[in-house]
Amino acid sequence: MAAAAAGPGPGSGTGDSPEGPEAEAPERRRKAHGMLKIYYGLSEGESAGRPAGSDPLDPTDLNGAHFDPEVYLDKLRRECPLAQLMDSETDMVRQIRALDSDMQTLVYENYNKFISATDTIRKMKNDFRKMEDEMDRLATNMAVITDFSARISATLQDRHERITKLAGVHALLRKLQFLFELPSCLTKCYQHLPSFRAIQDDCQVITARLAQQLRQRFREGGSGAPEQAECVELLLALGEPAEELCDEFLANARGRLEAELRSLEAELGPSPPAPDVLEFTDHGGSGFVGGLCQVASAYQELFAAQGAAGAEKLTAFAQELGGRYFALVERRLAQEQGSGDNSLLVRALDRFHRRLRAPGALLAAAGLAEAATEIVERVARERLGHHLQGLRAAFLGCLTDVRQALAAPRLAGKEGPGLAELLANVASSILSHIKASLAAVHLFTAKEVSFSNKPYFRGEFCSQGVREGLIVGFIRSMCQTAQSFCDSPGEKGGATPPALLLLLSRLCLDYETATISYILTLTDEQFLVQDQSPVTPVSTLCAEARETARRLLTHYVKVQGLVISQMLRKSVETRDWLSTLEPRNVRAVMKRVVEDTTAIDVQVGLLYEEGVRKAQSSDSSKRTFSVYSSSRQQGRYAPSYTPSAPMDTNLLSNIQKLFSERIDVFSPVEFNKVSVLTGIIKISLKTLLECVRLRTFGRFGLQQVQVDCHFLQLYLWRFVADEELVHLLLDEVVASAALRCPDPVPMEPSVVEVICERG
């Protein structure tokens, strides 16, 4: 029956445990009974229907926790008759049914509660997930709020302390306000009383005495601007006239500021060494400028009620003393114009400009800041001029070094440095000086300098000052200096070594091809030219440099041609051609001409390329003037063109010139060695031709000219662009000599060749 009482009912397994058949175990049933007793509020030792005095440990107690069915049945069989057993069975069946009904009802109720609880738990899970997300967001927001709160607290800490102090001061002032209002209240309420009138008279006497003492202290002027301002403030409070105090305040301030100016002027005196410019500007900024700021600030605070009249007095005061201070500063800055380092000067100008910001803002009408900016701009322009002069001096120094290097070997009898090496040294030295000058003036536009953001330093200084004034100006000055060596003989160019002319021409040509473009690009990159003012194009400068190089090279050709021409002219003019002996060798002057031409060829080849020559004939070195013994000789030297038709030889020569190619002696010179040597040889041979035309030759004189010309032809043809040029000019020389010879009998070509080979 106990098993029946614990048997399954509708929904019994569902409500108690999800384990199914295992729920029938006694231990599980006891746990279920225990939970039910807890639910219905029964204690562990009580049960429904159990007598109060029964033993809770009795195994036969049907409602006890230690009920044992076997012991209970055994007891009933032993103690109860059959009728009682039947009644007990009936009663137990009834109780079992009642319990089953109660349990079924309980299970149904609990099942509904469990379903509701399950739904509630499911909803709670969803709600808790949302709540967890919201709590996470809340925690994040709280962390951010905490961080912001900490920052705000740290930021406002100082202000909080100041506000606290100000609040305390405000409370104190409110308490003191009564004391300040007390005299007026007493005067208003009790001034008719004699006793208070006596007190008022005594107060007026004390006030007058106090005003006198304050004025005496103010006029002595031994204290600084703050103390003077305090005295003026008290005097104004005592009813002293403001206009009079205004004039006295400025007079006292003038005395102190003039003392500062005298101190600065003493530093510029001739006897003591002047301090460096940075120390000077620091002294002036902390002394005079600082004092002027204090005076202006105190004046504006004290005499604000004076209006425009008071402001005009202060402006005139600041303009006068400021002008004297600026004059002293400019005197000291002028002493720095000879220095090559700009770093200390720029730092001094920066501090000078910074110091004048405050008085410039306080006294805008006085124009102190604008005047300071003008001084800085003027110094910057002067520094550009100084660096330009330095570049010019450096270029002239390089030319002097080149002259010494070219002259020293001749004096010592040694071989001097090569022209290529000298050219590289000059170009490198000039470029180094240009870069150093750019670096020096670039300090004026550094970002940390206070005046670098001014319009002048962002535009005009960069474009017109540095690019045009310094760089373009130096390049043009260099070209002009180089062109000055092309003056006519007897002036500056007469003493110029020809090698220097050649070197300068190559230097200007290198500037035209690469250096000018590099320097201007470097300048534009460093200074970021933003000014819209027109600047010199690179092509214009390159054209000027190329023209300078051309003029120098042309002058070099003229100078070298003149040197050789002088030798040839003297050799022709100093010889008696009518009574000369039969030639046996080449004259020494012709050998000297060939040697000098060869030396010039080597010299020019050090700096210029070879150039282009026309195709040369195979017999260039072997050609002689045999034509004068053949057809051309007969036409020129015979008394008649044909045996039966006499003809003037001058007429034949002139007719032949009409059909010969015209030779331009002073044709433009190209930038190559062949063109240079061609120009020199043309000038030399043309001079020889003109000298020959002024002389009269005997037979042997003509033959000597023939030998000399053949010797020149053997060696000079290889230096020119077209060998026919040499042949034509030498033909003209021999022909001119033959025309001026009474007995023109030329030497045999073979004999001429033997003499020239032997010579």
Short mmCIF file of N, CA and C in Angstrom, two decimals, residues 503-638:
data_model
loop_
_atom_site.label_atom_id
_atom_site.label_comp_id
_atom_site.label_asym_id
_atom_site.label_seq_id
_atom_site.Cartn_x
_atom_site.Cartn_y
_atom_site.Cartn_z
N LEU A 503 90.60 80.83 -69.92
CA LEU A 503 89.95 80.22 -68.75
C LEU A 503 88.60 80.87 -68.48
N LEU A 504 88.54 82.20 -68.53
CA LEU A 504 87.28 82.89 -68.28
C LEU A 504 86.23 82.55 -69.33
N SER A 505 86.65 82.42 -70.57
CA SER A 505 85.68 82.07 -71.61
C SER A 505 85.09 80.69 -71.34
N ARG A 506 85.94 79.75 -70.92
CA ARG A 506 85.41 78.41 -70.62
C ARG A 506 84.52 78.43 -69.38
N LEU A 507 84.88 79.25 -68.38
CA LEU A 507 84.05 79.37 -67.18
C LEU A 507 82.67 79.91 -67.53
N CYS A 508 82.61 80.96 -68.34
CA CYS A 508 81.31 81.52 -68.73
C CYS A 508 80.52 80.53 -69.58
N LEU A 509 81.21 79.76 -70.41
CA LEU A 509 80.51 78.75 -71.21
C LEU A 509 79.92 77.66 -70.33
N ASP A 510 80.68 77.24 -69.30
CA ASP A 510 80.16 76.25 -68.36
C ASP A 510 78.96 76.80 -67.59
N TYR A 511 79.00 78.08 -67.24
CA TYR A 511 77.86 78.69 -66.57
C TYR A 511 76.64 78.69 -67.49
N GLU A 512 76.87 78.94 -68.77
CA GLU A 512 75.75 78.94 -69.72
C GLU A 512 75.14 77.56 -69.88
N THR A 513 75.95 76.52 -69.87
CA THR A 513 75.43 75.17 -70.12
C THR A 513 74.78 74.54 -68.90
N ALA A 514 75.29 74.81 -67.69
CA ALA A 514 74.77 74.07 -66.53
C ALA A 514 74.70 74.90 -65.26
N THR A 515 75.73 75.67 -64.96
CA THR A 515 75.86 76.25 -63.61
C THR A 515 74.76 77.26 -63.31
N ILE A 516 74.40 78.11 -64.26
CA ILE A 516 73.36 79.12 -64.00
C ILE A 516 72.04 78.45 -63.66
N SER A 517 71.67 77.46 -64.43
CA SER A 517 70.41 76.76 -64.16
C SER A 517 70.44 76.10 -62.78
N TYR A 518 71.58 75.52 -62.42
CA TYR A 518 71.69 74.86 -61.10
C TYR A 518 71.57 75.87 -59.97
N ILE A 519 72.27 77.01 -60.10
CA ILE A 519 72.27 78.00 -59.02
C ILE A 519 70.87 78.60 -58.84
N LEU A 520 70.19 78.94 -59.92
CA LEU A 520 68.85 79.53 -59.81
C LEU A 520 67.84 78.52 -59.30
N THR A 521 67.97 77.27 -59.70
CA THR A 521 67.07 76.23 -59.16
C THR A 521 67.29 76.07 -57.67
N LEU A 522 68.55 76.06 -57.24
CA LEU A 522 68.85 75.98 -55.81
C LEU A 522 68.28 77.17 -55.06
N THR A 523 68.38 78.35 -55.63
CA THR A 523 67.83 79.55 -54.97
C THR A 523 66.31 79.47 -54.86
N ASP A 524 65.65 79.07 -55.94
CA ASP A 524 64.18 78.98 -55.90
C ASP A 524 63.71 77.93 -54.91
N GLU A 525 64.44 76.82 -54.79
CA GLU A 525 64.04 75.77 -53.85
C GLU A 525 64.22 76.22 -52.41
N GLN A 526 65.30 76.94 -52.13
CA GLN A 526 65.55 77.35 -50.75
C GLN A 526 64.63 78.46 -50.29
N PHE A 527 64.29 79.37 -51.20
CA PHE A 527 63.54 80.55 -50.78
C PHE A 527 62.09 80.53 -51.24
N LEU A 528 61.68 79.52 -52.01
CA LEU A 528 60.27 79.36 -52.38
C LEU A 528 59.68 80.70 -52.83
N VAL A 529 60.20 81.19 -53.91
CA VAL A 529 59.83 82.52 -54.40
C VAL A 529 58.32 82.57 -54.66
N GLN A 530 57.61 83.44 -53.90
CA GLN A 530 56.16 83.58 -54.05
C GLN A 530 55.77 84.93 -54.65
N ASP A 531 56.73 85.84 -54.75
CA ASP A 531 56.42 87.17 -55.27
C ASP A 531 56.10 87.08 -56.76
N GLN A 532 55.12 87.84 -57.18
CA GLN A 532 54.71 87.83 -58.58
C GLN A 532 55.48 88.84 -59.42
N SER A 533 56.46 89.51 -58.83
CA SER A 533 57.24 90.47 -59.59
C SER A 533 58.03 89.74 -60.68
N PRO A 534 58.24 90.40 -61.83
CA PRO A 534 58.98 89.73 -62.92
C PRO A 534 60.43 89.48 -62.52
N VAL A 535 60.93 88.32 -62.87
CA VAL A 535 62.31 87.95 -62.59
C VAL A 535 63.02 87.62 -63.90
N THR A 536 64.32 87.62 -63.85
CA THR A 536 65.12 87.36 -65.04
C THR A 536 65.04 85.89 -65.41
N PRO A 537 64.63 85.57 -66.64
CA PRO A 537 64.58 84.14 -67.02
C PRO A 537 65.98 83.54 -67.08
N VAL A 538 66.02 82.23 -66.91
CA VAL A 538 67.29 81.52 -66.97
C VAL A 538 67.90 81.64 -68.37
N SER A 539 67.05 81.61 -69.38
CA SER A 539 67.55 81.68 -70.76
C SER A 539 68.26 83.02 -71.02
N THR A 540 67.75 84.10 -70.44
CA THR A 540 68.39 85.40 -70.64
C THR A 540 69.79 85.42 -70.05
N LEU A 541 69.91 84.92 -68.82
CA LEU A 541 71.23 84.88 -68.19
C LEU A 541 72.18 83.97 -68.96
N CYS A 542 71.68 82.84 -69.42
CA CYS A 542 72.53 81.92 -70.18
C CYS A 542 73.01 82.58 -71.48
N ALA A 543 72.12 83.34 -72.12
CA ALA A 543 72.52 84.03 -73.34
C ALA A 543 73.61 85.07 -73.05
N GLU A 544 73.48 85.79 -71.92
CA GLU A 544 74.51 86.77 -71.56
C GLU A 544 75.84 86.09 -71.27
N ALA A 545 75.79 84.96 -70.57
CA ALA A 545 77.03 84.25 -70.27
C ALA A 545 77.67 83.71 -71.54
N ARG A 546 76.85 83.22 -72.47
CA ARG A 546 77.42 82.71 -73.72
C ARG A 546 78.04 83.83 -74.55
N GLU A 547 77.38 84.99 -74.56
CA GLU A 547 77.94 86.12 -75.30
C GLU A 547 79.26 86.56 -74.67
N THR A 548 79.33 86.53 -73.34
CA THR A 548 80.59 86.87 -72.66
C THR A 548 81.68 85.88 -73.03
N ALA A 549 81.34 84.60 -73.02
CA ALA A 549 82.32 83.58 -73.39
C ALA A 549 82.79 83.78 -74.83
N ARG A 550 81.88 84.12 -75.72
CA ARG A 550 82.26 84.34 -77.12
C ARG A 550 83.20 85.54 -77.26
N ARG A 551 82.88 86.62 -76.56
CA ARG A 551 83.74 87.80 -76.63
C ARG A 551 85.13 87.52 -76.07
N LEU A 552 85.17 86.79 -74.96
CA LEU A 552 86.47 86.46 -74.38
C LEU A 552 87.30 85.59 -75.32
N LEU A 553 86.64 84.60 -75.92
CA LEU A 553 87.38 83.71 -76.81
C LEU A 553 87.83 84.46 -78.07
N THR A 554 86.98 85.35 -78.57
CA THR A 554 87.38 86.16 -79.73
C THR A 554 88.55 87.06 -79.38
N HIS A 555 88.51 87.65 -78.19
CA HIS A 555 89.63 88.50 -77.77
C HIS A 555 90.90 87.68 -77.57
N TYR A 556 90.74 86.47 -77.07
CA TYR A 556 91.90 85.58 -76.93
C TYR A 556 92.54 85.33 -78.29
N VAL A 557 91.72 85.08 -79.30
CA VAL A 557 92.24 84.86 -80.65
C VAL A 557 92.98 86.11 -81.14
N LYS A 558 92.39 87.29 -80.88
CA LYS A 558 93.04 88.52 -81.32
C LYS A 558 94.37 88.73 -80.61
N VAL A 559 94.39 88.49 -79.30
CA VAL A 559 95.62 88.70 -78.53
C VAL A 559 96.72 87.75 -78.99
N GLN A 560 96.37 86.47 -79.11
CA GLN A 560 97.37 85.50 -79.54
C GLN A 560 97.79 85.76 -80.99
N GLY A 561 96.84 86.11 -81.82
CA GLY A 561 97.20 86.46 -83.20
C GLY A 561 98.09 87.69 -83.26
N LEU A 562 97.84 88.67 -82.34
CA LEU A 562 98.67 89.88 -82.29
C LEU A 562 100.09 89.56 -81.86
N VAL A 563 100.24 88.62 -80.91
CA VAL A 563 101.58 88.25 -80.45
C VAL A 563 102.39 87.66 -81.61
N ILE A 564 101.81 86.73 -82.33
CA ILE A 564 102.52 86.11 -83.46
C ILE A 564 102.71 87.13 -84.59
N SER A 565 101.69 87.97 -84.77
CA SER A 565 101.80 88.97 -85.82
C SER A 565 102.94 89.94 -85.55
N GLN A 566 103.15 90.30 -84.29
CA GLN A 566 104.24 91.22 -83.95
C GLN A 566 105.59 90.61 -84.30
N MET A 567 105.73 89.31 -84.03
CA MET A 567 106.98 88.65 -84.40
C MET A 567 107.19 88.68 -85.91
N LEU A 568 106.15 88.35 -86.66
CA LEU A 568 106.27 88.32 -88.11
C LEU A 568 106.52 89.72 -88.68
N ARG A 569 105.81 90.73 -88.11
CA ARG A 569 105.99 92.09 -88.62
C ARG A 569 107.42 92.57 -88.40
N LYS A 570 107.95 92.34 -87.19
CA LYS A 570 109.32 92.78 -86.91
C LYS A 570 110.32 92.02 -87.79
N SER A 571 110.03 90.73 -88.02
CA SER A 571 110.96 89.95 -88.85
C SER A 571 110.99 90.44 -90.30
N VAL A 572 109.87 91.00 -90.76
CA VAL A 572 109.82 91.51 -92.14
C VAL A 572 110.41 92.91 -92.21
N GLU A 573 110.05 93.77 -91.21
CA GLU A 573 110.45 95.17 -91.28
C GLU A 573 111.93 95.38 -90.96
N THR A 574 112.54 94.53 -90.19
CA THR A 574 113.93 94.73 -89.77
C THR A 574 114.94 94.06 -90.71
N ARG A 575 114.52 93.49 -91.81
CA ARG A 575 115.42 92.78 -92.73
C ARG A 575 115.55 93.54 -94.05
N ASP A 576 116.76 93.51 -94.59
CA ASP A 576 117.02 94.12 -95.90
C ASP A 576 116.80 93.05 -96.96
N TRP A 577 115.64 93.08 -97.59
CA TRP A 577 115.27 92.00 -98.52
C TRP A 577 115.91 92.16 -99.89
N LEU A 578 116.40 93.32 -100.18
CA LEU A 578 117.04 93.49 -101.49
C LEU A 578 118.45 92.91 -101.53
N SER A 579 119.18 93.03 -100.44
CA SER A 579 120.58 92.58 -100.40
C SER A 579 120.77 91.32 -99.59
N THR A 580 119.73 90.56 -99.37
CA THR A 580 119.85 89.34 -98.59
C THR A 580 120.59 88.28 -99.39
N LEU A 581 121.22 87.35 -98.66
CA LEU A 581 121.97 86.28 -99.30
C LEU A 581 121.03 85.16 -99.73
N GLU A 582 121.57 84.28 -100.52
CA GLU A 582 120.78 83.15 -100.99
C GLU A 582 120.39 82.29 -99.79
N PRO A 583 119.12 81.94 -99.67
CA PRO A 583 118.67 81.19 -98.49
C PRO A 583 119.29 79.80 -98.40
N ARG A 584 119.76 79.47 -97.18
CA ARG A 584 120.29 78.13 -96.92
C ARG A 584 119.50 77.40 -95.82
N ASN A 585 118.65 78.13 -95.08
CA ASN A 585 117.83 77.50 -94.04
C ASN A 585 116.59 78.37 -93.77
N VAL A 586 115.74 77.85 -92.96
CA VAL A 586 114.51 78.56 -92.57
C VAL A 586 114.87 79.58 -91.48
N ARG A 587 114.27 80.76 -91.57
CA ARG A 587 114.55 81.76 -90.54
C ARG A 587 114.01 81.31 -89.18
N ALA A 588 114.70 81.75 -88.11
CA ALA A 588 114.34 81.32 -86.74
C ALA A 588 112.95 81.80 -86.35
N VAL A 589 112.51 82.94 -86.84
CA VAL A 589 111.21 83.46 -86.46
C VAL A 589 110.10 82.53 -86.92
N MET A 590 110.30 81.87 -88.08
CA MET A 590 109.28 80.93 -88.55
C MET A 590 109.19 79.71 -87.64
N LYS A 591 110.36 79.28 -87.18
CA LYS A 591 110.34 78.17 -86.22
C LYS A 591 109.64 78.59 -84.93
N ARG A 592 109.89 79.84 -84.51
CA ARG A 592 109.22 80.33 -83.30
C ARG A 592 107.71 80.42 -83.49
N VAL A 593 107.29 80.81 -84.69
CA VAL A 593 105.85 80.88 -84.97
C VAL A 593 105.22 79.50 -84.85
N VAL A 594 105.88 78.49 -85.40
CA VAL A 594 105.35 77.13 -85.32
C VAL A 594 105.32 76.65 -83.87
N GLU A 595 106.39 76.96 -83.11
CA GLU A 595 106.43 76.55 -81.70
C GLU A 595 105.31 77.22 -80.90
N ASP A 596 105.14 78.52 -81.09
CA ASP A 596 104.09 79.22 -80.35
C ASP A 596 102.70 78.72 -80.74
N THR A 597 102.51 78.46 -82.02
CA THR A 597 101.21 77.93 -82.45
C THR A 597 100.94 76.57 -81.84
N THR A 598 101.99 75.74 -81.78
CA THR A 598 101.82 74.42 -81.15
C THR A 598 101.49 74.57 -79.67
N ALA A 599 102.16 75.50 -78.98
CA ALA A 599 101.86 75.73 -77.56
C ALA A 599 100.43 76.22 -77.37
N ILE A 600 99.98 77.10 -78.26
CA ILE A 600 98.59 77.58 -78.17
C ILE A 600 97.63 76.43 -78.41
N ASP A 601 97.94 75.56 -79.34
CA ASP A 601 97.09 74.41 -79.61
C ASP A 601 96.95 73.53 -78.37
N VAL A 602 98.07 73.30 -77.69
CA VAL A 602 98.02 72.49 -76.46
C VAL A 602 97.20 73.22 -75.39
N GLN A 603 97.42 74.53 -75.27
CA GLN A 603 96.72 75.30 -74.24
C GLN A 603 95.21 75.29 -74.47
N VAL A 604 94.78 75.54 -75.67
CA VAL A 604 93.34 75.55 -75.96
C VAL A 604 92.76 74.15 -75.80
N GLY A 605 93.53 73.12 -76.16
CA GLY A 605 93.02 71.76 -76.04
C GLY A 605 92.76 71.33 -74.62
N LEU A 606 93.34 72.04 -73.64
CA LEU A 606 93.08 71.70 -72.24
C LEU A 606 91.66 72.06 -71.81
N LEU A 607 91.04 73.01 -72.49
CA LEU A 607 89.72 73.49 -72.06
C LEU A 607 88.63 73.28 -73.10
N TYR A 608 88.99 73.14 -74.38
CA TYR A 608 87.97 73.03 -75.42
C TYR A 608 88.17 71.75 -76.22
N GLU A 609 87.08 71.30 -76.82
CA GLU A 609 87.12 70.10 -77.63
C GLU A 609 87.82 70.37 -78.95
N GLU A 610 88.08 69.29 -79.68
CA GLU A 610 88.87 69.39 -80.90
C GLU A 610 88.16 70.21 -81.97
N GLY A 611 86.93 69.89 -82.28
CA GLY A 611 86.23 70.56 -83.36
C GLY A 611 86.25 69.71 -84.63
N VAL A 612 85.67 70.23 -85.69
CA VAL A 612 85.51 69.49 -86.95
C VAL A 612 86.42 70.10 -88.00
N ARG A 613 87.17 69.22 -88.70
CA ARG A 613 88.02 69.65 -89.81
C ARG A 613 87.47 69.08 -91.11
N LYS A 614 87.77 69.78 -92.20
CA LYS A 614 87.44 69.23 -93.51
C LYS A 614 88.39 68.10 -93.85
N ALA A 615 87.96 67.27 -94.77
CA ALA A 615 88.81 66.16 -95.19
C ALA A 615 90.11 66.69 -95.76
N GLN A 616 91.22 66.11 -95.33
CA GLN A 616 92.54 66.58 -95.73
C GLN A 616 93.06 65.72 -96.88
N SER A 617 93.83 66.37 -97.77
CA SER A 617 94.43 65.63 -98.88
C SER A 617 95.62 64.83 -98.40
N SER A 618 95.98 63.85 -99.16
CA SER A 618 97.06 62.95 -98.74
C SER A 618 98.42 63.60 -98.82
N ASP A 619 98.56 64.69 -99.57
CA ASP A 619 99.87 65.33 -99.74
C ASP A 619 99.94 66.67 -99.02
N SER A 620 99.15 66.82 -97.95
CA SER A 620 99.12 68.11 -97.27
C SER A 620 100.48 68.48 -96.72
N SER A 621 101.16 67.52 -96.14
CA SER A 621 102.44 67.83 -95.53
C SER A 621 103.57 67.90 -96.54
N LYS A 622 103.32 67.45 -97.77
CA LYS A 622 104.39 67.41 -98.77
C LYS A 622 104.25 68.51 -99.83
N ARG A 623 103.17 69.27 -99.77
CA ARG A 623 102.92 70.24 -100.82
C ARG A 623 103.96 71.36 -100.75
N THR A 624 104.48 71.70 -101.90
CA THR A 624 105.40 72.82 -102.00
C THR A 624 104.82 73.86 -102.94
N PHE A 625 105.52 74.95 -103.05
CA PHE A 625 105.04 76.03 -103.90
C PHE A 625 105.63 75.89 -105.30
N SER A 626 105.49 74.67 -105.81
CA SER A 626 105.99 74.41 -107.17
C SER A 626 105.15 75.09 -108.22
N VAL A 627 104.00 75.51 -107.87
CA VAL A 627 103.14 76.19 -108.85
C VAL A 627 103.79 77.44 -109.38
N TYR A 628 104.67 78.00 -108.60
CA TYR A 628 105.31 79.23 -109.05
C TYR A 628 106.40 78.97 -110.08
N SER A 629 106.73 77.72 -110.24
CA SER A 629 107.68 77.36 -111.30
C SER A 629 106.99 76.68 -112.47
N SER A 630 105.68 76.58 -112.42
CA SER A 630 104.90 75.96 -113.50
C SER A 630 103.96 76.98 -114.08
N SER A 631 102.68 76.57 -114.22
CA SER A 631 101.74 77.44 -114.92
C SER A 631 101.51 78.74 -114.18
N ARG A 632 101.27 78.67 -112.82
CA ARG A 632 101.00 79.90 -112.08
C ARG A 632 102.24 80.78 -112.02
N GLN A 633 103.41 80.10 -111.94
CA GLN A 633 104.64 80.89 -111.93
C GLN A 633 104.82 81.66 -113.22
N GLN A 634 104.53 81.00 -114.35
CA GLN A 634 104.68 81.68 -115.64
C GLN A 634 103.70 82.83 -115.75
N GLY A 635 102.49 82.61 -115.28
CA GLY A 635 101.48 83.68 -115.38
C GLY A 635 101.83 84.87 -114.52
N ARG A 636 102.53 84.63 -113.40
CA ARG A 636 102.77 85.73 -112.47
C ARG A 636 104.12 86.40 -112.68
N TYR A 637 105.11 85.59 -113.00
CA TYR A 637 106.44 86.16 -113.02
C TYR A 637 106.97 86.43 -114.41
N ALA A 638 106.34 85.85 -115.46
CA ALA A 638 106.82 86.10 -116.83
C ALA A 638 106.49 87.51 -117.23
#
